[in-house]
Each structure stands twice: as structure tokens, then as C-alpha cells.
PDB file of C-alpha atoms in Angstrom:
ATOM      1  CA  UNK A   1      -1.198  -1.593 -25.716  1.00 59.00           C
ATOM      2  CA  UNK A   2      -4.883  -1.819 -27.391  1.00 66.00           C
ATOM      3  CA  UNK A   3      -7.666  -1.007 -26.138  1.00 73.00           C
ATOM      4  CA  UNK A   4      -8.815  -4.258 -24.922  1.00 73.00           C
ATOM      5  CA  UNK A   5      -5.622  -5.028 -23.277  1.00 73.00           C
ATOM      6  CA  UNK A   6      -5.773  -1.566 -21.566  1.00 77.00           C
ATOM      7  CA  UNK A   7      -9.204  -2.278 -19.759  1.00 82.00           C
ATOM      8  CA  UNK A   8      -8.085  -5.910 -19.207  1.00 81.00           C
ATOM      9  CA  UNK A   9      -5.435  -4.024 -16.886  1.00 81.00           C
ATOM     10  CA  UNK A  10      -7.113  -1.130 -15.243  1.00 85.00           C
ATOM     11  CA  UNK A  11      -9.503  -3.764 -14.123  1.00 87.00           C
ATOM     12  CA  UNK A  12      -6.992  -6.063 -13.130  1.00 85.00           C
ATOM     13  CA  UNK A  13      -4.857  -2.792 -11.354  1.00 85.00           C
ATOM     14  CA  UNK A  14      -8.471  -1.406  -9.989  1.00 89.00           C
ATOM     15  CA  UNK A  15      -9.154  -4.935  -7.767  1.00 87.00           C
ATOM     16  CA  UNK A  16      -5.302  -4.911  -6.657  1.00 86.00           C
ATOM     17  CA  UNK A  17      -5.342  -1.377  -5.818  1.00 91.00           C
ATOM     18  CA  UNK A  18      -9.081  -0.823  -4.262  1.00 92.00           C
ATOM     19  CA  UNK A  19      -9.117  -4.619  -2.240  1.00 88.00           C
ATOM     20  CA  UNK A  20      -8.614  -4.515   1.423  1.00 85.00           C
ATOM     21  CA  UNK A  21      -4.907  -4.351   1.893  1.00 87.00           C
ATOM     22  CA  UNK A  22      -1.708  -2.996   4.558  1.00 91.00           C
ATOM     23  CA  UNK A  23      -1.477  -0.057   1.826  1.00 94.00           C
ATOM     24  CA  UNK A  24      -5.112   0.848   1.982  1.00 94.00           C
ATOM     25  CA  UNK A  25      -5.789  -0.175   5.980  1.00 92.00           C
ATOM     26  CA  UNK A  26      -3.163   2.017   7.055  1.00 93.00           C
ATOM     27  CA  UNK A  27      -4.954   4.922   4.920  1.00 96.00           C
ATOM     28  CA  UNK A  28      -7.688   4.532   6.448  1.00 94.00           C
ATOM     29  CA  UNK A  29      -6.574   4.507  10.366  1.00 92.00           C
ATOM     30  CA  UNK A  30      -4.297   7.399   9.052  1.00 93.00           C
ATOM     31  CA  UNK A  31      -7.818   9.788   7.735  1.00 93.00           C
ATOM     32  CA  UNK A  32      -8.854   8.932  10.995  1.00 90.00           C
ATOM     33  CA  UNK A  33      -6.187   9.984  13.377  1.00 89.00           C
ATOM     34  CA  UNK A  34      -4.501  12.478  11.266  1.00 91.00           C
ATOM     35  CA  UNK A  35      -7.202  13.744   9.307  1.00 92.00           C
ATOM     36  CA  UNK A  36      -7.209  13.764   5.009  1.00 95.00           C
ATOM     37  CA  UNK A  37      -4.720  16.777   4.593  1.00 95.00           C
ATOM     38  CA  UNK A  38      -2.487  15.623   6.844  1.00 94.00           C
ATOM     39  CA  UNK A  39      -2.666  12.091   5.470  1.00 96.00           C
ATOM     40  CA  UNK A  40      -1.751  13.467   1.538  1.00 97.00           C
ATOM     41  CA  UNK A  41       2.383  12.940   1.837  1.00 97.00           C
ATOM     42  CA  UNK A  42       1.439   9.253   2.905  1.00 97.00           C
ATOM     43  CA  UNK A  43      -0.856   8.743   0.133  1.00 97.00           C
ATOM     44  CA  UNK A  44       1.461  10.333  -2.525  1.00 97.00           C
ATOM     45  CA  UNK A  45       4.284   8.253  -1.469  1.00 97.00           C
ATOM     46  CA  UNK A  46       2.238   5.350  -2.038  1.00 97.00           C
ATOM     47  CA  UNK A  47       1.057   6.036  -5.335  1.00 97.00           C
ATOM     48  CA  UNK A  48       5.155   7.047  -6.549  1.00 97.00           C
ATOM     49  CA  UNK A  49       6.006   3.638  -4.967  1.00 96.00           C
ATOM     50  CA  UNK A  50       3.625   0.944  -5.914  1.00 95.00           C
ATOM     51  CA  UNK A  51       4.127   2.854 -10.040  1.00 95.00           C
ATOM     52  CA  UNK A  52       8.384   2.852  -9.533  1.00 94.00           C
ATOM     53  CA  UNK A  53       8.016  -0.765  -8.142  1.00 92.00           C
ATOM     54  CA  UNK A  54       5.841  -1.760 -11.583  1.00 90.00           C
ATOM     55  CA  UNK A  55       8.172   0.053 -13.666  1.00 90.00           C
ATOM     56  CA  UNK A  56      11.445  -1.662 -11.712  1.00 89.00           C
ATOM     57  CA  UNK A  57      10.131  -5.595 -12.328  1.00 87.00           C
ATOM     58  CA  UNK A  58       8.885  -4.677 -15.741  1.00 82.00           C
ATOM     59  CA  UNK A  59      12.301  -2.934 -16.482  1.00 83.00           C
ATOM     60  CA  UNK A  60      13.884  -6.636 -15.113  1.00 79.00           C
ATOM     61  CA  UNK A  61      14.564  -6.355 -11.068  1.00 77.00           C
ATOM     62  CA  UNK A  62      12.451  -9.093 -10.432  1.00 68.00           C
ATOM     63  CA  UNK A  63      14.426 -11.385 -12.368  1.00 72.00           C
ATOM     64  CA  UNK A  64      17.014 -10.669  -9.551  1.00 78.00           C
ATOM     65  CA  UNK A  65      14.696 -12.919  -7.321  1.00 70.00           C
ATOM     66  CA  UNK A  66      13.997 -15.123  -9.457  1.00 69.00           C
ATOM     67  CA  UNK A  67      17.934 -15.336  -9.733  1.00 79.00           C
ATOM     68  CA  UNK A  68      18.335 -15.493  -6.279  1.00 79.00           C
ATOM     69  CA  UNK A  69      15.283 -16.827  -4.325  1.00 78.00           C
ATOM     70  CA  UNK A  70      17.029 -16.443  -0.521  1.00 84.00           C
ATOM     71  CA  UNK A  71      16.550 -12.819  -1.906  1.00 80.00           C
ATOM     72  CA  UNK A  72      12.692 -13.248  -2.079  1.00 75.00           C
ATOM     73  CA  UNK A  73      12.587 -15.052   1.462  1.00 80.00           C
ATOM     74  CA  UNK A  74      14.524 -12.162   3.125  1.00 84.00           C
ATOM     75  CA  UNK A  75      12.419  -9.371   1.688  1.00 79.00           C
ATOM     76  CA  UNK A  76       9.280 -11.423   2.718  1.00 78.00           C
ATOM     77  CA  UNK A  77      10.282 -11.698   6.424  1.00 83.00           C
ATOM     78  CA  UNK A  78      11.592  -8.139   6.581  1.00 84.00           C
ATOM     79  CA  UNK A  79       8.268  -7.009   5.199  1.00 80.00           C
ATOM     80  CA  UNK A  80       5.986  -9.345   7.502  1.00 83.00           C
ATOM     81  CA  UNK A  81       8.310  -7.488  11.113  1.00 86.00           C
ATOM     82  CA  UNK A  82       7.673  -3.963   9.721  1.00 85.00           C
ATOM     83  CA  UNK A  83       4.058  -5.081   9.182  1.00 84.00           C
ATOM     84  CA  UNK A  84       4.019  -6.092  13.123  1.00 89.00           C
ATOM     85  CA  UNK A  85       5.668  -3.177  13.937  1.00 88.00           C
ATOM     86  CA  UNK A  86       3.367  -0.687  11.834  1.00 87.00           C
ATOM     87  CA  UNK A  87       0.179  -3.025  13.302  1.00 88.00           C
ATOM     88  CA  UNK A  88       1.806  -2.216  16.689  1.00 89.00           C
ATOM     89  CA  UNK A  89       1.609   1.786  15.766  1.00 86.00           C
ATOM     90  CA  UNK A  90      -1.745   1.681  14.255  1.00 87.00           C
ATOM     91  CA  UNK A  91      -3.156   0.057  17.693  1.00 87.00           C
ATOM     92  CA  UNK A  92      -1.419   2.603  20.120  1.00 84.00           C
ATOM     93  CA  UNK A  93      -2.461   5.569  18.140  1.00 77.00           C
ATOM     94  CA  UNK A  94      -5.480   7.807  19.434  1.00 68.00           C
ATOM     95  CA  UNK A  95      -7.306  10.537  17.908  1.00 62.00           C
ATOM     96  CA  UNK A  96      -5.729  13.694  17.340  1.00 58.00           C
ATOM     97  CA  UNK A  97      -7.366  17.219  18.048  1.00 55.00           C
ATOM     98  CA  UNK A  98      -6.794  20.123  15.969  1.00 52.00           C
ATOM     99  CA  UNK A  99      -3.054  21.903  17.261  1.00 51.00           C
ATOM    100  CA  UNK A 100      -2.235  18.647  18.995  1.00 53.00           C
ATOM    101  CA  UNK A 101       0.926  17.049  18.443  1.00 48.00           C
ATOM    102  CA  UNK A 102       1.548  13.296  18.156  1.00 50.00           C
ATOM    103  CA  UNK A 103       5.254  12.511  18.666  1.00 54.00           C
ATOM    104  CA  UNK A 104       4.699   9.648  15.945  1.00 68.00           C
ATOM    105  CA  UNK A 105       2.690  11.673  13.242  1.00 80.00           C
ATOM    106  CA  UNK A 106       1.299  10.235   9.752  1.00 89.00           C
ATOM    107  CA  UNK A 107       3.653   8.097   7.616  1.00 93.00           C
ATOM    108  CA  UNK A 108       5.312  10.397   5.629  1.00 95.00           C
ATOM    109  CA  UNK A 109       6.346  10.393   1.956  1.00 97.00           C
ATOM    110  CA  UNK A 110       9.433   8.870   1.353  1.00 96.00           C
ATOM    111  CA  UNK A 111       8.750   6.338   4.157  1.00 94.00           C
ATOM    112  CA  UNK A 112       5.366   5.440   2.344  1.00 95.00           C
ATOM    113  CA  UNK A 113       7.731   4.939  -0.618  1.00 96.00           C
ATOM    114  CA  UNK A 114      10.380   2.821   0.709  1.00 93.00           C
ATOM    115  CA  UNK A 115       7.413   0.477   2.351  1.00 92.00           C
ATOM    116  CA  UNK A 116       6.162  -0.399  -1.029  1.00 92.00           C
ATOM    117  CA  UNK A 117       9.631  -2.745  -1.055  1.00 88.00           C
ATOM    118  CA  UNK A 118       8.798  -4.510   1.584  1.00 86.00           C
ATOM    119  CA  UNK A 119       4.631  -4.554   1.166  1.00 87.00           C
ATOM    120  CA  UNK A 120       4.269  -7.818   0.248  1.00 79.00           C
ATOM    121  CA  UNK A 121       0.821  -7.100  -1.573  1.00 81.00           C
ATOM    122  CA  UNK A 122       2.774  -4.734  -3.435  1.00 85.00           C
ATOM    123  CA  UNK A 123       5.057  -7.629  -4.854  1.00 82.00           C
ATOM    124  CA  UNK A 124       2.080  -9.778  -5.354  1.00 78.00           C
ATOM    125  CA  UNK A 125       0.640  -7.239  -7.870  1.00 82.00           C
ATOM    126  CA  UNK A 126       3.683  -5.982  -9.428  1.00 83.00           C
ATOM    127  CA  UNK A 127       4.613  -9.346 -10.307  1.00 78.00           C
ATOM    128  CA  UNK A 128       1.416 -10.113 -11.144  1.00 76.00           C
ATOM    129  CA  UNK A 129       1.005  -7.395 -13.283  1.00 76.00           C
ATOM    130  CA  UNK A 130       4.087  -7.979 -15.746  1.00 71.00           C
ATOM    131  CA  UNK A 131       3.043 -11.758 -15.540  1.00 70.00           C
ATOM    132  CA  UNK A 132      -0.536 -11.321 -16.693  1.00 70.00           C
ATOM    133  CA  UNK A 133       0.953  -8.604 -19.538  1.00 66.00           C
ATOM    134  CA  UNK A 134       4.409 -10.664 -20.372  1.00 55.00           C
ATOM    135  CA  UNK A 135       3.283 -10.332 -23.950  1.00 56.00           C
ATOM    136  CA  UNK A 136       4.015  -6.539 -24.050  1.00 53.00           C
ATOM    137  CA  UNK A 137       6.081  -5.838 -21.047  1.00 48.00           C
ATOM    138  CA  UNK A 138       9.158  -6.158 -23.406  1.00 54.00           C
ATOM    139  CA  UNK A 139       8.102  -2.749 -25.318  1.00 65.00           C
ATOM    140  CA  UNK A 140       9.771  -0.179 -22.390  1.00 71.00           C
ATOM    141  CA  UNK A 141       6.655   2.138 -23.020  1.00 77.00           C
ATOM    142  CA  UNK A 142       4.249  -0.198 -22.097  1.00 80.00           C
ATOM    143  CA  UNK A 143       5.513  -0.857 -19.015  1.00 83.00           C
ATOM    144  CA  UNK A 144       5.649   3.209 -19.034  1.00 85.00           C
ATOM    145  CA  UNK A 145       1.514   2.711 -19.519  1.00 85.00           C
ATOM    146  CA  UNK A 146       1.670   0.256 -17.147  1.00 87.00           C
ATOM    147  CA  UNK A 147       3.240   2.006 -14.362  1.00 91.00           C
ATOM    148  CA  UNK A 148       0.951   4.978 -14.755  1.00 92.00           C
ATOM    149  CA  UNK A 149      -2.122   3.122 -14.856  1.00 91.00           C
ATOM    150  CA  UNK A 150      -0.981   1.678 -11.470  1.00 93.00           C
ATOM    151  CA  UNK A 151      -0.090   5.123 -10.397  1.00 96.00           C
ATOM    152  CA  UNK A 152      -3.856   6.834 -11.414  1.00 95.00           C
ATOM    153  CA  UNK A 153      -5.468   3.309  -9.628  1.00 95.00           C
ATOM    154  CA  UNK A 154      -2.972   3.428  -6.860  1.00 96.00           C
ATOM    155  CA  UNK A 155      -3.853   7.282  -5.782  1.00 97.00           C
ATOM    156  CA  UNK A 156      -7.324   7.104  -6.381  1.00 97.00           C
ATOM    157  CA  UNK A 157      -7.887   4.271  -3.887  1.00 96.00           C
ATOM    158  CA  UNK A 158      -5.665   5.941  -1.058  1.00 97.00           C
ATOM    159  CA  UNK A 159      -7.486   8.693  -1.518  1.00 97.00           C
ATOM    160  CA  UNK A 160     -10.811   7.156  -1.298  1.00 97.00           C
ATOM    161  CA  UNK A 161      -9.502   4.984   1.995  1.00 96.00           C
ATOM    162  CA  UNK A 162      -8.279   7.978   3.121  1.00 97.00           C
ATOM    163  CA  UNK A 163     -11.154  10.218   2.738  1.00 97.00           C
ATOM    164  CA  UNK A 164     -12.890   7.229   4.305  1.00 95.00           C
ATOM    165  CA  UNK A 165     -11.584   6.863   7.105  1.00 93.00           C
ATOM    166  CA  UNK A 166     -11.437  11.149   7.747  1.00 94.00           C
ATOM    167  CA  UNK A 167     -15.478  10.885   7.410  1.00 94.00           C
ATOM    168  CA  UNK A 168     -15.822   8.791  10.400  1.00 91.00           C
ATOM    169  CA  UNK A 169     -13.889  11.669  12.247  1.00 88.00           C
ATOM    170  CA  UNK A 170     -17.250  13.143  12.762  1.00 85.00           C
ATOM    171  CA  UNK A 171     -18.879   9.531  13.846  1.00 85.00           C
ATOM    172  CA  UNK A 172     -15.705   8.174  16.233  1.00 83.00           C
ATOM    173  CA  UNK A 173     -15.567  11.417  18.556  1.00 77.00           C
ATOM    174  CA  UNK A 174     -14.325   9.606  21.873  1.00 81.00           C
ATOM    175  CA  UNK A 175     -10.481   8.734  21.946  1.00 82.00           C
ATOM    176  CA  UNK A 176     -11.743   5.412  23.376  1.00 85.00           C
ATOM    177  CA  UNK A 177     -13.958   4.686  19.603  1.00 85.00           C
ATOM    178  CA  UNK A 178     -11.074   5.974  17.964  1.00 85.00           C
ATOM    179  CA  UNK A 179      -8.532   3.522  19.869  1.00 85.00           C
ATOM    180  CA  UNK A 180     -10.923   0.478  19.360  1.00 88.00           C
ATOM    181  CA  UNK A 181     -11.232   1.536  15.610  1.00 89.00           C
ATOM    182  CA  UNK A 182      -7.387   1.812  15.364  1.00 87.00           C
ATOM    183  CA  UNK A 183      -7.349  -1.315  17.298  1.00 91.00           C
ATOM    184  CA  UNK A 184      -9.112  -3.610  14.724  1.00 90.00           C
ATOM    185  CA  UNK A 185      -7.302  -1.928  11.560  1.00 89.00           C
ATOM    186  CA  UNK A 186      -4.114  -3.244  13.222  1.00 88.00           C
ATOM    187  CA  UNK A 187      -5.995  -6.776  13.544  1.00 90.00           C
ATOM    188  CA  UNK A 188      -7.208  -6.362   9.860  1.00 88.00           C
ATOM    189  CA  UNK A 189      -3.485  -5.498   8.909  1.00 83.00           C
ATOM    190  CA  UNK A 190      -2.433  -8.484  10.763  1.00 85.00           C
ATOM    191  CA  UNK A 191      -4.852 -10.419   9.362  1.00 85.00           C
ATOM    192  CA  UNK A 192      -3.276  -9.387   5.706  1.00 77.00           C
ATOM    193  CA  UNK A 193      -0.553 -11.004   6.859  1.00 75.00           C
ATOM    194  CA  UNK A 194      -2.075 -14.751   6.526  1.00 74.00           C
ATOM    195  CA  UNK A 195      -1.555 -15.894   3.071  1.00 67.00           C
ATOM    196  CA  UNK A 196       2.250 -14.730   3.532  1.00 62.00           C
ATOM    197  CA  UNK A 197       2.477 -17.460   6.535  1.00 63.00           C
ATOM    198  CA  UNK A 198       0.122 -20.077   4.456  1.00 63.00           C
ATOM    199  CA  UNK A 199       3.006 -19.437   1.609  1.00 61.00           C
ATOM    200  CA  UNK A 200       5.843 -20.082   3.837  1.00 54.00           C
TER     201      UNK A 200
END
């Protein structure tokens, strides 16, 4: 890839990554409740997903939908019920005190993984990305470049959500702040949900 074409796509990845999103809402809420360390397997998962989902369309998996659009509605509906069902979470979670359990806990790693398939965002920009670069996603290590980029943009903004949303531990003290605050992320995640439904 040149050089041009490079910051063409770290700018491109930067505004997919860092934009108000389920990935990055649920980052947030989780710095919040969980606190930053305990927040790091959700935010590594996320950056080894949303860079093996770039590398899987680039390497051809979204031709498979393309192939086989039903495929493309299922995933989207599938994604849009976990999405309730995570909103759902997010809402009924309060703050957490140091050697206090929560029987629900942060997202872990491999779960933070597996919801990249069914983030619709995710598909948006993964897509998007091998679209916008079709002229070199044929070359396997540029869609090696490609994939890290997204994993270097996709970690730093978890991290910066995340680290976000553990600074305001110190602001929300009351369960009842941190249960309204949790209460609008889920409405902001539902909310993300909108231009699935306008698509439908």
C-alpha cells in the first residue's frame, strides 16, 4: 500500500473505529461499572475481532453473502436481538465496589470476539473497508496491513471509551447516577440500532 493510500485508511479506520457505536458504548458503561482493568479482556477481544473480521471479507467470506443474501438478513436480525438483549444488561447493571461480585461481570474475551459477527457496525466497516480499498485487497498482505491498521485503531478507541467511562467513576459515586448513566448508554445502544431498521 503507499503512503497516501495508507493515511487514506487509518483515517477512514480512525472515524469507524472512534464514532459513537454498540462496540464503543458498551466500553464505556463497562469502565464505569467494572472499572478499566477489569474491562481489558473485553477490549482485547474487540480489537482481535473487528481485525479477524477485516482479514475474513478481505480473504473472500463476504462474498458468501453476497452469494447468499437470506445469509445477510439472518445475521442482521440475530445481531439487532443480542443488541436488545446486551441494551437490556447495560440498563440493569449498577456500580460495582471494590471486592463486590456481580453475577453478570464484564464481557469477556472470546464473547467480545464472537459479537463482532453479529455487530452490525462491524459489517458496515469491514465491508466498507475492502470496498473503499478493492484496488489492493487482492494482494493477501494488504489486507494483512489492513487488518492491523484496524486492529491498532480498533484498541486504541476501546481503550480511550474505556478509560472514559472509568474516569467518571470518581464523578457518578451513587448507584442511582451510575444506573441512570447505564440507563441512557443502553438508549444510545438502542438508538445505534436505527439505520439497521431504516435499511430493512
Amino acid at each position: 500500500m503507499s503512503q497516501s493510500l495508507v493515511v487514506a485508511f487509518v483515517v477512514f479506520g480512525a472515524v469507524m473505529a472512534f464514532t459513537p457505536g454498540p462496540n464503543n458504548i458498551m466500553v464505556l458503561s463497562s469502565g464505569l461499572t467494572y472499572g478499566f482493568r477489569r474491562s481489558l479482556p473485553h477490549i482485547s477481544g474487540i480489537a482481535i475481532g473487528v481485525s479477524l473480521m477485516v482479514a475474513s471479507v478481505g480473504l473472500g467470506v463476504g462474498a458468501i453473502f453476497v452469494a447468499y443474501p437470506v445469509l445477510q438478513t439472518i445475521l442482521k436480525y440475530v445481531g439487532i436481538a443480542y443488541l436488545i438483549y446486551l441494551a437490556g444488561v447495560i440498563a440493569m447493571s449498577g456500580s460495582v465496589t471494590p471486592g463486590q461480585e456481580n453475577q453478570l461481570g464484564p464481557m469477556t474475551f472470546w464473547a467480545a470476539v464472537l459479537f463482532q459477527w453479529v455487530n452490525v457496525k462491524g459489517w458496515v466497516m469491514a465491508i466498507g473497508i475492502i470496498t473503499a480499498y478493492s484496488a489492493v485487497a487482492s494482494f493477501p498482505w494488504n489486507i494483512a496491513v489492513q487488518a492491523a491498521l484496524m486492529f491498532v485503531m480498533a484498541a486504541l478507541s476501546s481503550l480511550t471509551w474505556a478509560l472514559f467511562g472509568s474516569s467518571l467513576r470518581s464523578f457518578l459515586t451513587s448507584p442511582t447516577a451510575v444506573r441512570v448513566f447505564n440507563v441512557l448508554m443502553a438508549g444510545l445502544l438502542l438508538a445505534s440500532l436505527y439505520p439497521v431498521f431504516m435499511d430493512a
